[in-house]
Amino acid sequence: MREMICSERHITILKQFVSTQLALEDRPRIEWFMQDGARPHRTEKVFRFLDEYFGNRVIALDRPKVTGTGMDCPPYSPDLTP
């Protein structure tokens, strides 16, 4: 059975990702975070969480519309999607 991803579950996954990245001291810190445009990824709660850890270094669909800051995800960008 497939589990549906809601914004709360997505935040739980992001917390695990961020804590893992912060624990890896020998690796450079992530400077930018980019996520896809799935509906649960574009909620105000998710954007607030991302702001807390990445500040204005988030590229996400609808982020400027929801938060008033940040960079919108450019569709089909060859620079960002090899």
CSV table of N, CA, C and O in Angstrom, one decimal:
chain,number,residue,atom,x,y,z
A,1,MET,N,0.8,-1.2,0.0
A,1,MET,CA,0.0,0.0,0.0
A,1,MET,C,0.9,1.2,0.0
A,1,MET,O,1.9,1.3,0.7
A,2,ARG,N,0.5,2.2,-0.8
A,2,ARG,CA,1.3,3.4,-0.9
A,2,ARG,C,0.9,4.4,0.2
A,2,ARG,O,-0.3,4.5,0.4
A,3,GLU,N,1.8,5.1,0.7
A,3,GLU,CA,1.5,6.1,1.7
A,3,GLU,C,1.4,7.5,1.1
A,3,GLU,O,2.3,7.8,0.3
A,4,MET,N,0.4,8.2,1.4
A,4,MET,CA,0.3,9.6,0.9
A,4,MET,C,1.2,10.5,1.7
A,4,MET,O,1.3,10.3,2.9
A,5,ILE,N,1.8,11.4,1.0
A,5,ILE,CA,2.7,12.4,1.6
A,5,ILE,C,1.9,13.7,1.8
A,5,ILE,O,1.5,14.3,0.9
A,6,CYS,N,1.7,14.1,3.1
A,6,CYS,CA,1.1,15.3,3.4
A,6,CYS,C,2.3,16.3,3.8
A,6,CYS,O,3.4,15.9,3.9
A,7,SER,N,1.9,17.6,4.0
A,7,SER,CA,3.0,18.5,4.3
A,7,SER,C,3.7,18.2,5.6
A,7,SER,O,4.9,18.4,5.8
A,8,GLU,N,2.9,17.6,6.6
A,8,GLU,CA,3.5,17.3,7.9
A,8,GLU,C,4.6,16.1,7.7
A,8,GLU,O,5.6,16.1,8.3
A,9,ARG,N,4.2,15.2,6.9
A,9,ARG,CA,5.1,14.0,6.6
A,9,ARG,C,6.4,14.5,5.9
A,9,ARG,O,7.5,14.1,6.1
A,10,HIS,N,6.1,15.5,5.0
A,10,HIS,CA,7.3,16.0,4.2
A,10,HIS,C,8.2,16.8,5.1
A,10,HIS,O,9.4,16.7,5.0
A,11,ILE,N,7.7,17.5,6.1
A,11,ILE,CA,8.5,18.2,7.0
A,11,ILE,C,9.3,17.2,7.9
A,11,ILE,O,10.5,17.4,8.2
A,12,THR,N,8.7,16.1,8.3
A,12,THR,CA,9.4,15.1,9.0
A,12,THR,C,10.6,14.5,8.2
A,12,THR,O,11.7,14.4,8.7
A,13,ILE,N,10.4,14.3,6.9
A,13,ILE,CA,11.5,13.8,6.0
A,13,ILE,C,12.5,14.9,5.9
A,13,ILE,O,13.7,14.6,5.9
A,14,LEU,N,12.1,16.1,5.8
A,14,LEU,CA,13.1,17.2,5.7
A,14,LEU,C,13.9,17.4,6.9
A,14,LEU,O,15.2,17.6,6.9
A,15,LYS,N,13.3,17.2,8.1
A,15,LYS,CA,14.1,17.3,9.4
A,15,LYS,C,15.1,16.2,9.4
A,15,LYS,O,16.2,16.4,9.9
A,16,GLN,N,14.8,15.0,9.0
A,16,GLN,CA,15.8,13.9,8.9
A,16,GLN,C,16.9,14.2,8.0
A,16,GLN,O,18.1,14.0,8.3
A,17,PHE,N,16.6,14.8,6.8
A,17,PHE,CA,17.6,15.2,5.9
A,17,PHE,C,18.5,16.2,6.4
A,17,PHE,O,19.8,16.1,6.4
A,18,VAL,N,17.9,17.3,7.0
A,18,VAL,CA,18.7,18.4,7.6
A,18,VAL,C,19.6,17.9,8.7
A,18,VAL,O,20.8,18.2,8.8
A,19,SER,N,19.1,17.1,9.6
A,19,SER,CA,19.9,16.6,10.7
A,19,SER,C,21.1,15.7,10.2
A,19,SER,O,22.2,15.8,10.8
A,20,THR,N,20.8,14.9,9.2
A,20,THR,CA,21.9,14.1,8.6
A,20,THR,C,23.0,15.0,8.0
A,20,THR,O,24.2,14.8,8.2
A,21,GLN,N,22.6,16.0,7.3
A,21,GLN,CA,23.5,16.9,6.6
A,21,GLN,C,24.3,17.7,7.7
A,21,GLN,O,25.5,17.9,7.5
A,22,LEU,N,23.7,18.1,8.8
A,22,LEU,CA,24.4,18.9,9.8
A,22,LEU,C,25.4,18.0,10.5
A,22,LEU,O,26.4,18.4,11.0
A,23,ALA,N,25.1,16.7,10.6
A,23,ALA,CA,26.0,15.7,11.4
A,23,ALA,C,27.2,15.4,10.6
A,23,ALA,O,28.2,15.0,11.1
A,24,LEU,N,27.2,15.6,9.3
A,24,LEU,CA,28.3,15.3,8.4
A,24,LEU,C,29.3,16.5,8.4
A,24,LEU,O,29.3,17.3,7.5
A,25,GLU,N,30.1,16.6,9.4
A,25,GLU,CA,31.0,17.7,9.5
A,25,GLU,C,32.1,17.8,8.5
A,25,GLU,O,32.6,18.8,8.2
A,26,ASP,N,32.5,16.6,7.9
A,26,ASP,CA,33.5,16.6,7.0
A,26,ASP,C,33.1,17.0,5.6
A,26,ASP,O,33.9,17.1,4.7
A,27,ARG,N,31.8,17.2,5.4
A,27,ARG,CA,31.3,17.6,4.1
A,27,ARG,C,30.9,19.1,4.1
A,27,ARG,O,30.5,19.6,5.2
A,28,PRO,N,31.0,19.7,3.0
A,28,PRO,CA,30.6,21.1,3.0
A,28,PRO,C,29.1,21.3,3.2
A,28,PRO,O,28.3,20.4,2.9
A,29,ARG,N,28.7,22.4,3.8
A,29,ARG,CA,27.3,22.6,4.1
A,29,ARG,C,26.5,22.9,2.9
A,29,ARG,O,27.1,23.6,1.9
A,30,ILE,N,25.3,22.5,2.8
A,30,ILE,CA,24.5,22.7,1.6
A,30,ILE,C,24.2,24.2,1.5
A,30,ILE,O,23.7,24.8,2.5
A,31,GLU,N,24.5,24.8,0.4
A,31,GLU,CA,24.3,26.2,0.2
A,31,GLU,C,22.9,26.6,-0.3
A,31,GLU,O,22.3,27.6,0.1
A,32,TRP,N,22.4,25.7,-1.2
A,32,TRP,CA,21.0,25.9,-1.7
A,32,TRP,C,20.2,24.6,-1.6
A,32,TRP,O,20.8,23.5,-1.6
A,33,PHE,N,18.9,24.8,-1.5
A,33,PHE,CA,18.0,23.6,-1.4
A,33,PHE,C,17.0,23.8,-2.5
A,33,PHE,O,16.4,24.9,-2.6
A,34,MET,N,16.8,22.8,-3.3
A,34,MET,CA,15.8,22.9,-4.4
A,34,MET,C,14.9,21.7,-4.3
A,34,MET,O,15.3,20.6,-4.1
A,35,GLN,N,13.6,22.0,-4.4
A,35,GLN,CA,12.6,20.9,-4.3
A,35,GLN,C,11.6,21.0,-5.4
A,35,GLN,O,11.5,22.0,-6.1
A,36,ASP,N,11.0,19.9,-5.7
A,36,ASP,CA,10.0,19.9,-6.8
A,36,ASP,C,8.7,20.6,-6.4
A,36,ASP,O,8.6,21.1,-5.4
A,37,GLY,N,7.8,20.6,-7.4
A,37,GLY,CA,6.6,21.3,-7.2
A,37,GLY,C,5.4,20.5,-6.7
A,37,GLY,O,4.2,20.9,-6.9
A,38,ALA,N,5.6,19.4,-6.1
A,38,ALA,CA,4.5,18.6,-5.6
A,38,ALA,C,3.7,19.4,-4.6
A,38,ALA,O,4.2,20.2,-3.8
A,39,ARG,N,2.4,19.2,-4.6
A,39,ARG,CA,1.5,20.1,-3.8
A,39,ARG,C,1.8,20.1,-2.3
A,39,ARG,O,1.8,21.1,-1.7
A,40,PRO,N,2.1,18.9,-1.7
A,40,PRO,CA,2.5,19.0,-0.2
A,40,PRO,C,3.8,19.7,0.0
A,40,PRO,O,4.0,20.1,1.2
A,41,HIS,N,4.6,19.9,-1.0
A,41,HIS,CA,5.9,20.6,-0.8
A,41,HIS,C,5.7,22.1,-0.8
A,41,HIS,O,6.7,22.8,-0.6
A,42,ARG,N,4.6,22.6,-1.2
A,42,ARG,CA,4.4,24.0,-1.5
A,42,ARG,C,3.5,24.7,-0.4
A,42,ARG,O,2.8,25.7,-0.7
A,43,THR,N,3.4,24.2,0.8
A,43,THR,CA,2.6,24.8,1.8
A,43,THR,C,3.4,25.8,2.6
A,43,THR,O,4.6,25.8,2.6
A,44,GLU,N,2.7,26.7,3.3
A,44,GLU,CA,3.3,27.7,4.1
A,44,GLU,C,4.2,27.1,5.2
A,44,GLU,O,5.3,27.5,5.5
A,45,LYS,N,3.7,26.0,5.8
A,45,LYS,CA,4.5,25.3,6.9
A,45,LYS,C,5.8,24.8,6.4
A,45,LYS,O,6.8,24.9,7.0
A,46,VAL,N,5.8,24.2,5.2
A,46,VAL,CA,7.0,23.7,4.6
A,46,VAL,C,8.0,24.8,4.3
A,46,VAL,O,9.2,24.8,4.6
A,47,PHE,N,7.5,25.9,3.7
A,47,PHE,CA,8.3,27.1,3.4
A,47,PHE,C,8.9,27.7,4.7
A,47,PHE,O,10.1,28.1,4.7
A,48,ARG,N,8.1,27.8,5.8
A,48,ARG,CA,8.6,28.3,7.0
A,48,ARG,C,9.8,27.4,7.5
A,48,ARG,O,10.8,27.9,8.0
A,49,PHE,N,9.6,26.1,7.5
A,49,PHE,CA,10.6,25.2,7.9
A,49,PHE,C,11.9,25.4,7.1
A,49,PHE,O,13.0,25.5,7.6
A,50,LEU,N,11.8,25.5,5.8
A,50,LEU,CA,12.9,25.7,4.9
A,50,LEU,C,13.6,27.0,5.2
A,50,LEU,O,14.9,27.1,5.1
A,51,ASP,N,12.8,28.0,5.4
A,51,ASP,CA,13.4,29.3,5.8
A,51,ASP,C,14.3,29.2,7.0
A,51,ASP,O,15.3,29.9,7.1
A,52,GLU,N,13.8,28.4,8.0
A,52,GLU,CA,14.6,28.3,9.3
A,52,GLU,C,16.0,27.7,9.0
A,52,GLU,O,16.9,28.2,9.7
A,53,TYR,N,16.1,26.8,8.1
A,53,TYR,CA,17.4,26.1,7.9
A,53,TYR,C,18.2,26.7,6.8
A,53,TYR,O,19.4,26.6,6.8
A,54,PHE,N,17.5,27.1,5.7
A,54,PHE,CA,18.2,27.6,4.5
A,54,PHE,C,18.1,29.0,4.2
A,54,PHE,O,18.7,29.5,3.3
A,55,GLY,N,17.3,29.7,5.0
A,55,GLY,CA,17.1,31.2,4.7
A,55,GLY,C,16.6,31.4,3.3
A,55,GLY,O,15.6,30.8,2.9
A,56,ASN,N,17.2,32.3,2.6
A,56,ASN,CA,16.7,32.7,1.3
A,56,ASN,C,17.3,31.8,0.2
A,56,ASN,O,17.3,32.2,-0.9
A,57,ARG,N,18.0,30.7,0.6
A,57,ARG,CA,18.7,29.9,-0.4
A,57,ARG,C,17.8,28.6,-0.7
A,57,ARG,O,18.3,27.5,-0.7
A,58,VAL,N,16.6,28.9,-1.1
A,58,VAL,CA,15.6,27.8,-1.4
A,58,VAL,C,15.0,28.1,-2.8
A,58,VAL,O,14.6,29.3,-3.0
A,59,ILE,N,15.1,27.2,-3.7
A,59,ILE,CA,14.4,27.3,-5.0
A,59,ILE,C,13.3,26.3,-5.0
A,59,ILE,O,13.4,25.1,-4.8
A,60,ALA,N,12.1,26.9,-5.1
A,60,ALA,CA,10.9,26.0,-5.0
A,60,ALA,C,9.7,26.7,-5.7
A,60,ALA,O,9.6,27.9,-5.7
A,61,LEU,N,8.9,25.9,-6.4
A,61,LEU,CA,7.7,26.4,-7.1
A,61,LEU,C,6.8,27.0,-6.1
A,61,LEU,O,6.5,26.5,-5.1
A,62,ASP,N,6.3,28.2,-6.5
A,62,ASP,CA,5.4,29.0,-5.7
A,62,ASP,C,5.9,29.6,-4.4
A,62,ASP,O,5.2,30.3,-3.7
A,63,ARG,N,7.2,29.5,-4.1
A,63,ARG,CA,7.7,30.1,-2.9
A,63,ARG,C,7.6,31.6,-2.8
A,63,ARG,O,7.1,32.1,-1.8
A,64,PRO,N,7.9,32.3,-3.9
A,64,PRO,CA,7.8,33.7,-3.8
A,64,PRO,C,6.3,34.2,-3.7
A,64,PRO,O,6.0,35.1,-3.0
A,65,LYS,N,5.4,33.4,-4.3
A,65,LYS,CA,4.0,33.7,-4.1
A,65,LYS,C,3.5,33.5,-2.7
A,65,LYS,O,2.7,34.3,-2.2
A,66,VAL,N,4.0,32.5,-2.0
A,66,VAL,CA,3.5,32.2,-0.7
A,66,VAL,C,4.2,33.0,0.4
A,66,VAL,O,3.6,33.5,1.3
A,67,THR,N,5.5,33.2,0.2
A,67,THR,CA,6.3,33.8,1.3
A,67,THR,C,6.7,35.3,0.9
A,67,THR,O,7.1,36.0,1.8
A,68,GLY,N,6.7,35.6,-0.3
A,68,GLY,CA,7.1,37.0,-0.7
A,68,GLY,C,8.6,37.1,-0.9
A,68,GLY,O,9.1,38.2,-1.2
A,69,THR,N,9.3,36.0,-0.7
A,69,THR,CA,10.8,36.0,-0.9
A,69,THR,C,11.2,34.8,-1.6
A,69,THR,O,10.4,33.9,-1.8
A,70,GLY,N,12.5,34.7,-2.0
A,70,GLY,CA,13.1,33.6,-2.6
A,70,GLY,C,13.0,33.5,-4.1
A,70,GLY,O,12.6,34.5,-4.7
A,71,MET,N,13.4,32.4,-4.6
A,71,MET,CA,13.5,32.2,-6.0
A,71,MET,C,12.5,31.1,-6.5
A,71,MET,O,12.4,30.1,-5.9
A,72,ASP,N,11.7,31.5,-7.5
A,72,ASP,CA,10.8,30.5,-8.1
A,72,ASP,C,11.6,29.5,-8.9
A,72,ASP,O,12.6,29.8,-9.5
A,73,CYS,N,11.1,28.3,-8.9
A,73,CYS,CA,11.8,27.2,-9.6
A,73,CYS,C,11.6,27.4,-11.1
A,73,CYS,O,10.4,27.3,-11.6
A,74,PRO,N,12.6,27.6,-11.9
A,74,PRO,CA,12.5,27.8,-13.3
A,74,PRO,C,12.2,26.4,-14.0
A,74,PRO,O,12.9,25.5,-13.8
A,75,PRO,N,11.1,26.3,-14.7
A,75,PRO,CA,10.7,25.0,-15.3
A,75,PRO,C,11.7,24.6,-16.4
A,75,PRO,O,12.1,25.5,-17.2
A,76,TYR,N,12.1,23.4,-16.4
A,76,TYR,CA,13.0,22.8,-17.5
A,76,TYR,C,14.3,23.6,-17.7
A,76,TYR,O,14.8,23.7,-18.8
A,77,SER,N,14.8,24.0,-16.6
A,77,SER,CA,16.1,24.8,-16.7
A,77,SER,C,17.3,23.9,-16.9
A,77,SER,O,17.6,23.0,-16.0
A,78,PRO,N,18.0,24.0,-18.0
A,78,PRO,CA,19.2,23.1,-18.2
A,78,PRO,C,20.3,23.4,-17.2
A,78,PRO,O,21.1,22.6,-17.0
A,79,ASP,N,20.3,24.6,-16.6
A,79,ASP,CA,21.3,24.9,-15.6
A,79,ASP,C,21.1,24.2,-14.3
A,79,ASP,O,22.0,23.9,-13.6
A,80,LEU,N,19.8,23.9,-14.0
A,80,LEU,CA,19.5,23.3,-12.7
A,80,LEU,C,19.2,21.8,-12.8
A,80,LEU,O,19.2,21.1,-11.8
A,81,THR,N,18.8,21.3,-14.0
A,81,THR,CA,18.5,19.9,-14.2
A,81,THR,C,19.3,19.4,-15.3
A,81,THR,O,18.9,19.5,-16.5
A,82,PRO,N,20.4,18.7,-15.0
A,82,PRO,CA,21.3,18.2,-16.1
A,82,PRO,C,20.6,17.1,-16.9
A,82,PRO,O,19.8,16.4,-16.4
